[in-house]
CSV table of C-alpha atoms in Angstrom, one decimal:
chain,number,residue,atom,x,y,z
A,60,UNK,CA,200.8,152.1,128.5
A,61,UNK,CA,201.6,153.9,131.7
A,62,UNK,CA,200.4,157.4,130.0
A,63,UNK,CA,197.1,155.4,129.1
A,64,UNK,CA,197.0,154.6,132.7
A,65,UNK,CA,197.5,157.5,134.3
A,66,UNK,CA,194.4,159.1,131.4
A,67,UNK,CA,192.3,156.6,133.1
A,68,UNK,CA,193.0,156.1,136.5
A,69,UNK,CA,190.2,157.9,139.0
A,70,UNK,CA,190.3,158.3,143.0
A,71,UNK,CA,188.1,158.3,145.7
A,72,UNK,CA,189.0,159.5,149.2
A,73,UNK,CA,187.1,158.5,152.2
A,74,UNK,CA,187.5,161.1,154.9
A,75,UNK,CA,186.6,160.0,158.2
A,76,UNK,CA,183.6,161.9,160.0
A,77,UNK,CA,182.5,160.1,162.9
A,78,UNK,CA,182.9,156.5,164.5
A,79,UNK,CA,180.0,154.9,161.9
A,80,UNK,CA,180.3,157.7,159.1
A,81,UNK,CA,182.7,158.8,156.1
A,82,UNK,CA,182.1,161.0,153.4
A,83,UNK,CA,183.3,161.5,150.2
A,84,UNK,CA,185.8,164.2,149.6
A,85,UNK,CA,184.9,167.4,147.0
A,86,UNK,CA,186.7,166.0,144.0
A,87,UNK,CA,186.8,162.0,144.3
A,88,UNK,CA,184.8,159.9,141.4
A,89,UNK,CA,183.5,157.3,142.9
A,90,UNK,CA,181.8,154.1,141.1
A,91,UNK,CA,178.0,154.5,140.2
A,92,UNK,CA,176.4,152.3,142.5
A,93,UNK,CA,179.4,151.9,145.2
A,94,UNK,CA,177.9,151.3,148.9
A,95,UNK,CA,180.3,152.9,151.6
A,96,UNK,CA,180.1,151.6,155.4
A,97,UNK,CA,182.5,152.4,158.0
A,98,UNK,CA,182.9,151.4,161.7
A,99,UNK,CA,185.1,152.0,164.4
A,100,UNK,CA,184.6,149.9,168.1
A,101,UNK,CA,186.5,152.8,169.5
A,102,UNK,CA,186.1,156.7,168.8
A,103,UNK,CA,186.0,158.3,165.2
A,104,UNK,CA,189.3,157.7,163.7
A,105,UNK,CA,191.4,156.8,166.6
A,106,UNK,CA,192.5,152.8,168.0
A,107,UNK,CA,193.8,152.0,171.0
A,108,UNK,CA,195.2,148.3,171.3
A,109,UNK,CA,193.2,146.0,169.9
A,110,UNK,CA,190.6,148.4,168.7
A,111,UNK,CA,189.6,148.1,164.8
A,112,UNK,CA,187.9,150.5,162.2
A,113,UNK,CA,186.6,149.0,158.9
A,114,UNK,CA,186.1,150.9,155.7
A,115,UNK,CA,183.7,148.2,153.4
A,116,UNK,CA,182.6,149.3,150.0
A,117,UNK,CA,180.5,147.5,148.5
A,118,UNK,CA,178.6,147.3,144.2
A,119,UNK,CA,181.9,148.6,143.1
A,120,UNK,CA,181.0,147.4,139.1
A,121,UNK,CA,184.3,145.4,138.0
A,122,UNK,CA,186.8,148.3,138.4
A,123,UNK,CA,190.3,147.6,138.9
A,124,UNK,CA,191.5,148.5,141.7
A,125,UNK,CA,195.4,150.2,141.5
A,126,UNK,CA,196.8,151.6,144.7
A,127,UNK,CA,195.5,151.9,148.1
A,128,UNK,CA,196.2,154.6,150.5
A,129,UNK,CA,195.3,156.0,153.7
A,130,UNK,CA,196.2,159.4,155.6
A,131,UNK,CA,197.1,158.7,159.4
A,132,UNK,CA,198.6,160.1,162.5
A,133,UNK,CA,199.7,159.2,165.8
A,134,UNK,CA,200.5,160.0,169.5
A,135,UNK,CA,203.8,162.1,169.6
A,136,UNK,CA,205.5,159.1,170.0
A,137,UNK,CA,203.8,156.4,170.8
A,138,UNK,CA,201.0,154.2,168.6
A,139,UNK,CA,200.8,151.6,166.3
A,140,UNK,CA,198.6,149.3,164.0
A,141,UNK,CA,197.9,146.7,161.3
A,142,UNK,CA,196.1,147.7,158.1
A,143,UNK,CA,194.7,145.0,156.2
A,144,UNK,CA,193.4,145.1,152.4
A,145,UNK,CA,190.9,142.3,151.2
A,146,UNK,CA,189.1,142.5,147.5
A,147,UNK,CA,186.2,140.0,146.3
A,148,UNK,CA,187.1,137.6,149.7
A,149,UNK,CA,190.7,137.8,148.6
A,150,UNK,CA,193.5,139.1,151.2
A,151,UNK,CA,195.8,141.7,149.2
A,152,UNK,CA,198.2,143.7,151.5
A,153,UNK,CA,198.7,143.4,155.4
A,154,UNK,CA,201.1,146.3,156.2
A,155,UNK,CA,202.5,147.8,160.2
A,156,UNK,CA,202.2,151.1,160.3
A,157,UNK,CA,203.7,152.7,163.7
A,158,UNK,CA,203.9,156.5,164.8
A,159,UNK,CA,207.4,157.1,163.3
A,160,UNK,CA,206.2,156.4,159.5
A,161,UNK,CA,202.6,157.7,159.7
A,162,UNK,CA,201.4,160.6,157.1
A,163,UNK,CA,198.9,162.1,154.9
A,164,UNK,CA,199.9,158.8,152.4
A,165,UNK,CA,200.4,156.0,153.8
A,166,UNK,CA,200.9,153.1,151.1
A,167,UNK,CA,199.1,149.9,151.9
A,168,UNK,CA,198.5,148.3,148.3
A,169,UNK,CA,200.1,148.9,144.9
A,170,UNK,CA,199.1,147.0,142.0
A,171,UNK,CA,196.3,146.0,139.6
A,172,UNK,CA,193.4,144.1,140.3
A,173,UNK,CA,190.8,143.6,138.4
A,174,UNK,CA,187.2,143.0,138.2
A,175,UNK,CA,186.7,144.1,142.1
A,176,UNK,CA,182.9,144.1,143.5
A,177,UNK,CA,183.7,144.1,147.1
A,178,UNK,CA,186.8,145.7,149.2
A,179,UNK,CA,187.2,146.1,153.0
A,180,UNK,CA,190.3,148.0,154.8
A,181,UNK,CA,190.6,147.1,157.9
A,182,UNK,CA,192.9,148.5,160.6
A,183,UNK,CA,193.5,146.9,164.2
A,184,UNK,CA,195.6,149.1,167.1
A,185,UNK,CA,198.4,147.6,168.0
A,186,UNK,CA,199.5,150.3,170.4
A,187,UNK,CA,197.8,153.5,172.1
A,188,UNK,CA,196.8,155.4,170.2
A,189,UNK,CA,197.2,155.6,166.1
A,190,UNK,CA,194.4,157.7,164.3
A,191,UNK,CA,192.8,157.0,160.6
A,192,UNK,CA,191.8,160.0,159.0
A,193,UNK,CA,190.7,159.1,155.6
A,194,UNK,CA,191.0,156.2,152.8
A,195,UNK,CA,192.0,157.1,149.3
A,196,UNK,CA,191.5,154.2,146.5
A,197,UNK,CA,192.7,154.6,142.6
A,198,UNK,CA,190.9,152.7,140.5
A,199,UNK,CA,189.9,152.4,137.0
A,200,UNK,CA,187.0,151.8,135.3
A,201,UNK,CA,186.2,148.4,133.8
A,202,UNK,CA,185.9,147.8,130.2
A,203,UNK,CA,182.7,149.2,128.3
A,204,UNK,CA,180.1,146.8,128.1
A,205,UNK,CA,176.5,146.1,126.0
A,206,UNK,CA,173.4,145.1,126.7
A,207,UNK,CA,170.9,143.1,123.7
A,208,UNK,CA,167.8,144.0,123.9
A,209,UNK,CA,165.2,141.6,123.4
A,210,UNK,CA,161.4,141.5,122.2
A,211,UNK,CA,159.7,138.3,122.4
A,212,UNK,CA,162.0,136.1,120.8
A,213,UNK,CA,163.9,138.4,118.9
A,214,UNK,CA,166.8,140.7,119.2
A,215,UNK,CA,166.2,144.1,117.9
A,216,UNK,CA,169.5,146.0,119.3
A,217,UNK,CA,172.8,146.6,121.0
A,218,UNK,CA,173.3,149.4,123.1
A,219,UNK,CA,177.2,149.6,123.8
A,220,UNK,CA,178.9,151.8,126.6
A,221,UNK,CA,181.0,154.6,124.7
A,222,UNK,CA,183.0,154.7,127.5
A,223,UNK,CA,183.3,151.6,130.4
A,224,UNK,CA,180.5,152.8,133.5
A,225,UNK,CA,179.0,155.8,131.6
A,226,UNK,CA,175.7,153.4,130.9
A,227,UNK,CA,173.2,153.2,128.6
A,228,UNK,CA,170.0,154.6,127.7
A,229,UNK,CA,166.9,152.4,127.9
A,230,UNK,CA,164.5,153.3,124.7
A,231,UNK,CA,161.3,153.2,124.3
A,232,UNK,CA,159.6,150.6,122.3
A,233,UNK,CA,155.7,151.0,120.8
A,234,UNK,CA,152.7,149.2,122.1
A,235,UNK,CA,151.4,146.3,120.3
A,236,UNK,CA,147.9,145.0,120.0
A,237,UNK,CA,146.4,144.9,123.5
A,238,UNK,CA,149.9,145.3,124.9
A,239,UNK,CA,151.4,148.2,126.8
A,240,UNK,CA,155.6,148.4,126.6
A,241,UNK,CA,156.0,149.3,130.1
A,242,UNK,CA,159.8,148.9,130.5
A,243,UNK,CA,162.6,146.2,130.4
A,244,UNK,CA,163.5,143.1,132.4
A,245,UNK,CA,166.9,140.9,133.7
A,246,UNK,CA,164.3,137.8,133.5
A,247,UNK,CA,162.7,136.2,130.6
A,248,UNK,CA,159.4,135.0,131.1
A,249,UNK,CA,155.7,134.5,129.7
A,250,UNK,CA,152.2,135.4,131.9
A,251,UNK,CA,152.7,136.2,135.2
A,252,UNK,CA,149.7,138.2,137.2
A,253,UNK,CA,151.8,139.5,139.6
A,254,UNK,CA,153.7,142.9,138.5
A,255,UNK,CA,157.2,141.8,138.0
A,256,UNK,CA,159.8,144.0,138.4
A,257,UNK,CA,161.4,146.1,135.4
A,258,UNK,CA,163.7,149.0,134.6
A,259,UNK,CA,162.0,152.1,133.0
A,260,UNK,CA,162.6,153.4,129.6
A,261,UNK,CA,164.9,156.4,129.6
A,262,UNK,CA,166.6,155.0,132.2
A,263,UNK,CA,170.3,155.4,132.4
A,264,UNK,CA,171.2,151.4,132.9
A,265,UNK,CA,175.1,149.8,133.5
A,266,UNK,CA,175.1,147.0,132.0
A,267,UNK,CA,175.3,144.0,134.4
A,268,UNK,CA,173.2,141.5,132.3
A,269,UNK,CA,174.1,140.4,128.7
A,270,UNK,CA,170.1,140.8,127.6
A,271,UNK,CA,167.2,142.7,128.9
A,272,UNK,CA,163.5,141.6,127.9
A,273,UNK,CA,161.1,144.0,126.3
A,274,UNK,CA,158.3,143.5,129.6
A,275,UNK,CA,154.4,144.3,128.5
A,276,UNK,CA,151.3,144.9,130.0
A,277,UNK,CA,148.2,143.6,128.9
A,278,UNK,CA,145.5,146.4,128.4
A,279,UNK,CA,141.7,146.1,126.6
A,280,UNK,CA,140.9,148.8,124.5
A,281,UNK,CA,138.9,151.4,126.2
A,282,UNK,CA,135.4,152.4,125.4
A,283,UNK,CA,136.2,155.7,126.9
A,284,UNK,CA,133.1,155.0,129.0
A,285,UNK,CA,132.8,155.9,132.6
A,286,UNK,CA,130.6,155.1,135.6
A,287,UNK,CA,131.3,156.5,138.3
A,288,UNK,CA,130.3,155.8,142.0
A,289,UNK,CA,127.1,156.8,143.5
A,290,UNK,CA,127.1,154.8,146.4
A,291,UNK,CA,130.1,154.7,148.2
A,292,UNK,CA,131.6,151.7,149.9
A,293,UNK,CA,135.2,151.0,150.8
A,294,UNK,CA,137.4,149.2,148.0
A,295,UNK,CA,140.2,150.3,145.0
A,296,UNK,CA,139.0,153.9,143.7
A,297,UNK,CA,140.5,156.5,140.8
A,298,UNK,CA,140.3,160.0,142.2
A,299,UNK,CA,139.2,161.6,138.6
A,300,UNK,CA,138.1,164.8,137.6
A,301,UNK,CA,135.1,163.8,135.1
A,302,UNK,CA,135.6,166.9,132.8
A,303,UNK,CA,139.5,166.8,132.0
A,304,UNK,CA,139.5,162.9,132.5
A,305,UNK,CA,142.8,163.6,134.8
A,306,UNK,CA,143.3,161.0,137.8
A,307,UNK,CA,145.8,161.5,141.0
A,308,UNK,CA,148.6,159.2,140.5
A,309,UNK,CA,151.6,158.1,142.8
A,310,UNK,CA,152.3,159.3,146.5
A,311,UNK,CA,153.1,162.7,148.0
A,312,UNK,CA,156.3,164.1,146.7
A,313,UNK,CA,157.8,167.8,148.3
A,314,UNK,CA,154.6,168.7,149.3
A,315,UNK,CA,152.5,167.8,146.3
A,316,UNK,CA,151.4,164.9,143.9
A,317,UNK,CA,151.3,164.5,140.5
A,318,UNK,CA,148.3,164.2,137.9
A,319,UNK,CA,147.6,161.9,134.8
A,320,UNK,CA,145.1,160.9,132.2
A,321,UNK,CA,142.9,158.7,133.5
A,322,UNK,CA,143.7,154.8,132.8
A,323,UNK,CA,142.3,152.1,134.7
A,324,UNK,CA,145.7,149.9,133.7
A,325,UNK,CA,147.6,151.9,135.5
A,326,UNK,CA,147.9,150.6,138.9
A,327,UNK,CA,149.8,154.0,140.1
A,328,UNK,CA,146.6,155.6,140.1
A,329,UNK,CA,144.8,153.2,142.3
A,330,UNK,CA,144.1,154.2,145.9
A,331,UNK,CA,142.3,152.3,148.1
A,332,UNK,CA,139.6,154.3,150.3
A,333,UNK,CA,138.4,153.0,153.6
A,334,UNK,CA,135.5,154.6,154.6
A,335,UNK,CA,134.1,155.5,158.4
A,336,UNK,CA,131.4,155.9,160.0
A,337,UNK,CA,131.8,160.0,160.7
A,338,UNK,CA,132.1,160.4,157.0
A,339,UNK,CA,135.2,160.7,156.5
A,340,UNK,CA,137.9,158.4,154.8
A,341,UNK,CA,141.5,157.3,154.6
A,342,UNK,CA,143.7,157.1,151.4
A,343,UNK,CA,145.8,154.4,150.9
A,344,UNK,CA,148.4,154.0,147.5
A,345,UNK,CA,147.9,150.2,146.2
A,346,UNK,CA,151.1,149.6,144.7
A,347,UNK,CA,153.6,151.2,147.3
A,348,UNK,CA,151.2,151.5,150.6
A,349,UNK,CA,151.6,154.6,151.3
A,350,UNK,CA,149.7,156.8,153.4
A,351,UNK,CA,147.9,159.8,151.0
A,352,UNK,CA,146.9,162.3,153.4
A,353,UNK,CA,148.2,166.1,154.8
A,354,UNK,CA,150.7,167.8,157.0
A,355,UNK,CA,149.0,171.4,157.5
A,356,UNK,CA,148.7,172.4,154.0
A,357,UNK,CA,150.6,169.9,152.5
A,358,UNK,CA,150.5,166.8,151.0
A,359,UNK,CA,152.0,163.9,153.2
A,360,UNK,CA,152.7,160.4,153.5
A,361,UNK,CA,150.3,160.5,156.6
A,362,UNK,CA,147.3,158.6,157.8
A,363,UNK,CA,145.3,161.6,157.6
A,364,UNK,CA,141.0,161.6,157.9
A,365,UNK,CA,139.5,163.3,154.8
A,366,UNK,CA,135.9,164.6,155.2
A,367,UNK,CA,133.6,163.4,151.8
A,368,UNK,CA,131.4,165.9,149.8
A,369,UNK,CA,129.1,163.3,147.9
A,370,UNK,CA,126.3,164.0,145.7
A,371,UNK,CA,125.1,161.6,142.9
A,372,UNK,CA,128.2,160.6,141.3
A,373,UNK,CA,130.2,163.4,142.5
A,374,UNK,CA,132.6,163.2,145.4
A,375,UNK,CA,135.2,165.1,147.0
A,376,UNK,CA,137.5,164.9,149.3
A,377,UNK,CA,138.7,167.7,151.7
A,378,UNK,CA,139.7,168.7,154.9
A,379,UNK,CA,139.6,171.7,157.5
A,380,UNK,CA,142.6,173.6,158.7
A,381,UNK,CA,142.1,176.8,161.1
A,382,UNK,CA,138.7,177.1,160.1
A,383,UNK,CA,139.7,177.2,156.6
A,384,UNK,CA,138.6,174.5,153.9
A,385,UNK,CA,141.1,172.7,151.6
A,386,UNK,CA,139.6,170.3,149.0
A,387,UNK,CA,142.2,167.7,146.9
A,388,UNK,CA,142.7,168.8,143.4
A,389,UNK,CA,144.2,167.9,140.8
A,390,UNK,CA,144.3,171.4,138.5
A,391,UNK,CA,146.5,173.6,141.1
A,392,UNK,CA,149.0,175.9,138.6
A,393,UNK,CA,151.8,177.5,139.7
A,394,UNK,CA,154.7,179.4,137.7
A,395,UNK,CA,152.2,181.4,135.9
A,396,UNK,CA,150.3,178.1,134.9
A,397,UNK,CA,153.2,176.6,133.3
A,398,UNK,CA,152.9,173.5,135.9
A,399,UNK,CA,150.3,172.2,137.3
A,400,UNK,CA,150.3,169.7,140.3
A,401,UNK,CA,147.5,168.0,142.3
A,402,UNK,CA,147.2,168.9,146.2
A,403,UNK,CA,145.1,171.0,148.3
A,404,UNK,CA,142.9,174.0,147.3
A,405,UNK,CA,141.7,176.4,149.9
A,406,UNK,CA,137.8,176.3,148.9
A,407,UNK,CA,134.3,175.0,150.5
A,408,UNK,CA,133.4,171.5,149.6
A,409,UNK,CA,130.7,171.5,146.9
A,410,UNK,CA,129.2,171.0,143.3
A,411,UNK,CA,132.6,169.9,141.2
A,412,UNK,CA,133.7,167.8,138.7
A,413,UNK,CA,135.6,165.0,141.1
A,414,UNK,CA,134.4,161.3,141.1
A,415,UNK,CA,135.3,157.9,141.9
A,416,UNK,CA,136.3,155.6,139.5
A,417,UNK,CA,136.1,151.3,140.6
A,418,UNK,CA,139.0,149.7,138.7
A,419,UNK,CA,137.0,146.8,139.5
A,420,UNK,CA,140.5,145.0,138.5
A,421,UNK,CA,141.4,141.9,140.2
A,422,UNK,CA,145.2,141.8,140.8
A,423,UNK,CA,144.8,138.4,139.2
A,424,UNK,CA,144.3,140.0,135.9
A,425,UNK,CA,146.9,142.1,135.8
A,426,UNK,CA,148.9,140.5,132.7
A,427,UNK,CA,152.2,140.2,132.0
A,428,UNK,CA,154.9,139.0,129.6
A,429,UNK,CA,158.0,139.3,127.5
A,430,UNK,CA,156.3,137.6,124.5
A,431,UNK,CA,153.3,139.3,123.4
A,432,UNK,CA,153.3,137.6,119.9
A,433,UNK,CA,152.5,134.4,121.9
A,434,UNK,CA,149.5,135.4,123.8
A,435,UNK,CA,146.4,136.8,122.7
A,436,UNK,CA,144.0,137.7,125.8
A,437,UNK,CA,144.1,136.1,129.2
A,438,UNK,CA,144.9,132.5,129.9
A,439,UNK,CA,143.9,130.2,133.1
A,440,UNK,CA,145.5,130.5,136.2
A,441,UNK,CA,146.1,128.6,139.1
A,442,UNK,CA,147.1,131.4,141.9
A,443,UNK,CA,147.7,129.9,145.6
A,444,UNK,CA,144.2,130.3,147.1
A,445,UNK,CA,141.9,131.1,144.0
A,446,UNK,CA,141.3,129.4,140.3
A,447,UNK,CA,140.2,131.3,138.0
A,448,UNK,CA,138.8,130.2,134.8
A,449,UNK,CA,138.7,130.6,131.4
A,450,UNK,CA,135.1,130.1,129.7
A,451,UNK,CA,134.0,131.1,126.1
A,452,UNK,CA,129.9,132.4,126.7
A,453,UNK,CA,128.4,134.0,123.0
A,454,UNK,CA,131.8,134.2,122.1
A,455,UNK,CA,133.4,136.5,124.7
A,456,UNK,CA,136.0,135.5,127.2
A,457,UNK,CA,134.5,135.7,131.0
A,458,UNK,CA,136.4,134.7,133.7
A,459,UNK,CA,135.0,133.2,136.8
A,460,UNK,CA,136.2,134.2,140.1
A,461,UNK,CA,134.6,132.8,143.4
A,462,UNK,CA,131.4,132.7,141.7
A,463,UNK,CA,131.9,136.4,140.7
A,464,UNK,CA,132.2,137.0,136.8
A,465,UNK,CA,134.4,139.3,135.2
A,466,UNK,CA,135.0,140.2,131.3
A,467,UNK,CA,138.6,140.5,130.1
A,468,UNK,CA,138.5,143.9,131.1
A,469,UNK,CA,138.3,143.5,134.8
A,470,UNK,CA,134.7,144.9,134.6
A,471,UNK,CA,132.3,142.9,136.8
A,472,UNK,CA,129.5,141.3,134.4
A,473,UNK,CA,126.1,142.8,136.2
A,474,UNK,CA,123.6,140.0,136.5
């Protein structure tokens, strides 16, 4: 058992770095989600009387916790203080330590205790001055642990940890009628309108819920038609290139962003455009709020002004920099064209494939759920300051929105 042990057992060391900061030593194995925070009301390491530095660690996963240590040293001969050891609430070791019995390894704790989520180490000066150099904690993992996975009402697998904390992969599951798999959820529940919030497929998850819900996203089938704007106003737009049906998705990301196939479900690749009166226009990301614009020739997270090219039901957006024109596209290659990343172009503004595509999709419509066998199309709703309705006209659903009407779709129904 003690061989087993000793297999097992894993150690983190907390060196000491400034009077709010510690860092993880070269070599420690810490837990996968741990939260470190340290404090000292004096200077870096060192208490005078009465002084205290806290180590708190915090999303430590269940590990058991085996022996706690800390390096110190002291004034030649003088300095003293208290170290305290608390786990989950609980009060574990209170030990003196005093200049004639500081070292590199000071023993505070030595046991087993299991199933910790939060520690503190606290030390109080009793005497000027004792110094705290680092914490060292050996721990071992906790048991492995599985997840069910759930769609609609039925269990379709187990994922099990090979191994206690190494995680487990999230698959992904195929679309069903109407409904996108979009990733997996701690909650159960049925139609919601609001995006809920999921864990991705192929994401490495540690168990720390018995079940996870198969979460779905209701999509129409698309006609694979597409008007795009001729008359420009400010609302929710796609950024498209019309030829390769490619949209800019997501925010500004080391300089660049990132391209994909155009899909109106896809709330990633909404952006929502506020025009001005000097023609030009800010870009705003719907889901996260972020800023789209440009930091010289790069793409930032900036509230930058974008000068329009528009003709018919073209339109581009660009911007000057020493003289020089930039336009935002979405085909830039690099490495020899093996990637290709959306961002800005040195070129005039002028006759191109870019447009503007209106989601014309009410966030109300947005549907979700964990039981897509149960729901077919969308179903009234009763949000805080709107109702919207369900009516059946020549046997297609409409949906009536402040006197607006809109198909299932999201499309607006032109009168």
């Amino acid at each position: 058992m003690i061989h087993l042990l000793l297999v097992i057992l894993s150690v983190m060391t907390w060196t000491v770095e400034s009077k709010n900061t510690v860092k993880l030593t070269d070599g420690s194995t810490a837990p996968y989600n741990l939260e470190a925070s340290y404090t000292n009301t004096y200077n870096k390491g060192q208490l005078r009387l009465g002084d205290e530095a806290t180590l708190t660690l915090k999303n430590m996963g269940g590990v058991s916790v085996e022996r706690v240590s800390l390096a110190m040293h002291a004034n030649e001969q003088s300095g003293a203080g208290n170290v305290e050891v608390e786990g989950n609430g609980t009060r574990w070791a209170d030990k003196t330590v005093t200049w004639q019995n500081v070292s590199a390894d000071v023993e505070v704790y030595k046991g087993h205790q299991p199933d910790v989520e939060t520690m503190t180490i606290r030390v109080t000066g009793l005497q000027n001055s004792i110094y705290v150099d680092a914490f060292t904690i050996e721990w071992s993992p906790r048991a492995a642990q599985q997840v069910v996975l759930m769609k609609g009402a039925t269990p379709i697998d187990t994922l099990r940890e090979e191994q206690g904390m190494n995680g487990v992969v999230l698959p992904w599951l195929q679309d069903e009628d109407h409904w996108h798999f979009r990733g997996w959820s701690k909650e159960e529940f049925w139609t919601v309108y609001d995006e809920p919030t999921y864990i991705l497929p192929e994401t490495l998850y540690y168990p720390d819920n018995d079940v996870l819900w198969a979460v779905y996203q209701w999509e129409e089938a698309d006609t694979g038609e597409r008007n795009y704007e001729e008359n420009l106003e400010s609302g929710v737009y796609m950024y498209v290139n019309r030829i390769t049906q490619m949209a800019l998705t997501g925010v500004p990301e080391n300089g660049a962003m990132r391209r994909a196939e155009a899909n109106v479900y896809d709330a990633n690749q909404h952006y929502e455009l506020t025009f001005t009166e000097d023609n030009t226009v800010y870009i705003t990301h719907v889901p996260t709020g972020t800023p789209i614009g440009y930091n010289g020739k790069q793409m930032a997270a900036k509230a930058s002004p974008w000068n329009v090219y528009h003709q018919g039901d073209q339109t581009l957006f660009y911007t000057t920099i020493n003289g020089k024109n930039y336009v935002l596209w979405l085909e830039i290659m690099e490495g020899g064209g093996n990637e290709t990343h959306a961002g800005l172009l040195q070129a005039n503004p002028g006759e191109s494939p870019m447009g503007l595509l209106e989601t014309m999709m009410p966030t109300e419509i947005y549907a979700f759920t964990c039981h897509p066998e149960a729901m077919v199309g969308i179903e009234s709703v009763q949000p805080s300051e709107l109702r919207i309705q369900k009516i059946l006209r020549d046997g297609q659903v409409l949906i009536l929105r402040q006197g607006e009407t809109y198909t299932m779709t999201g499309m607006r129904v032109k009168e």
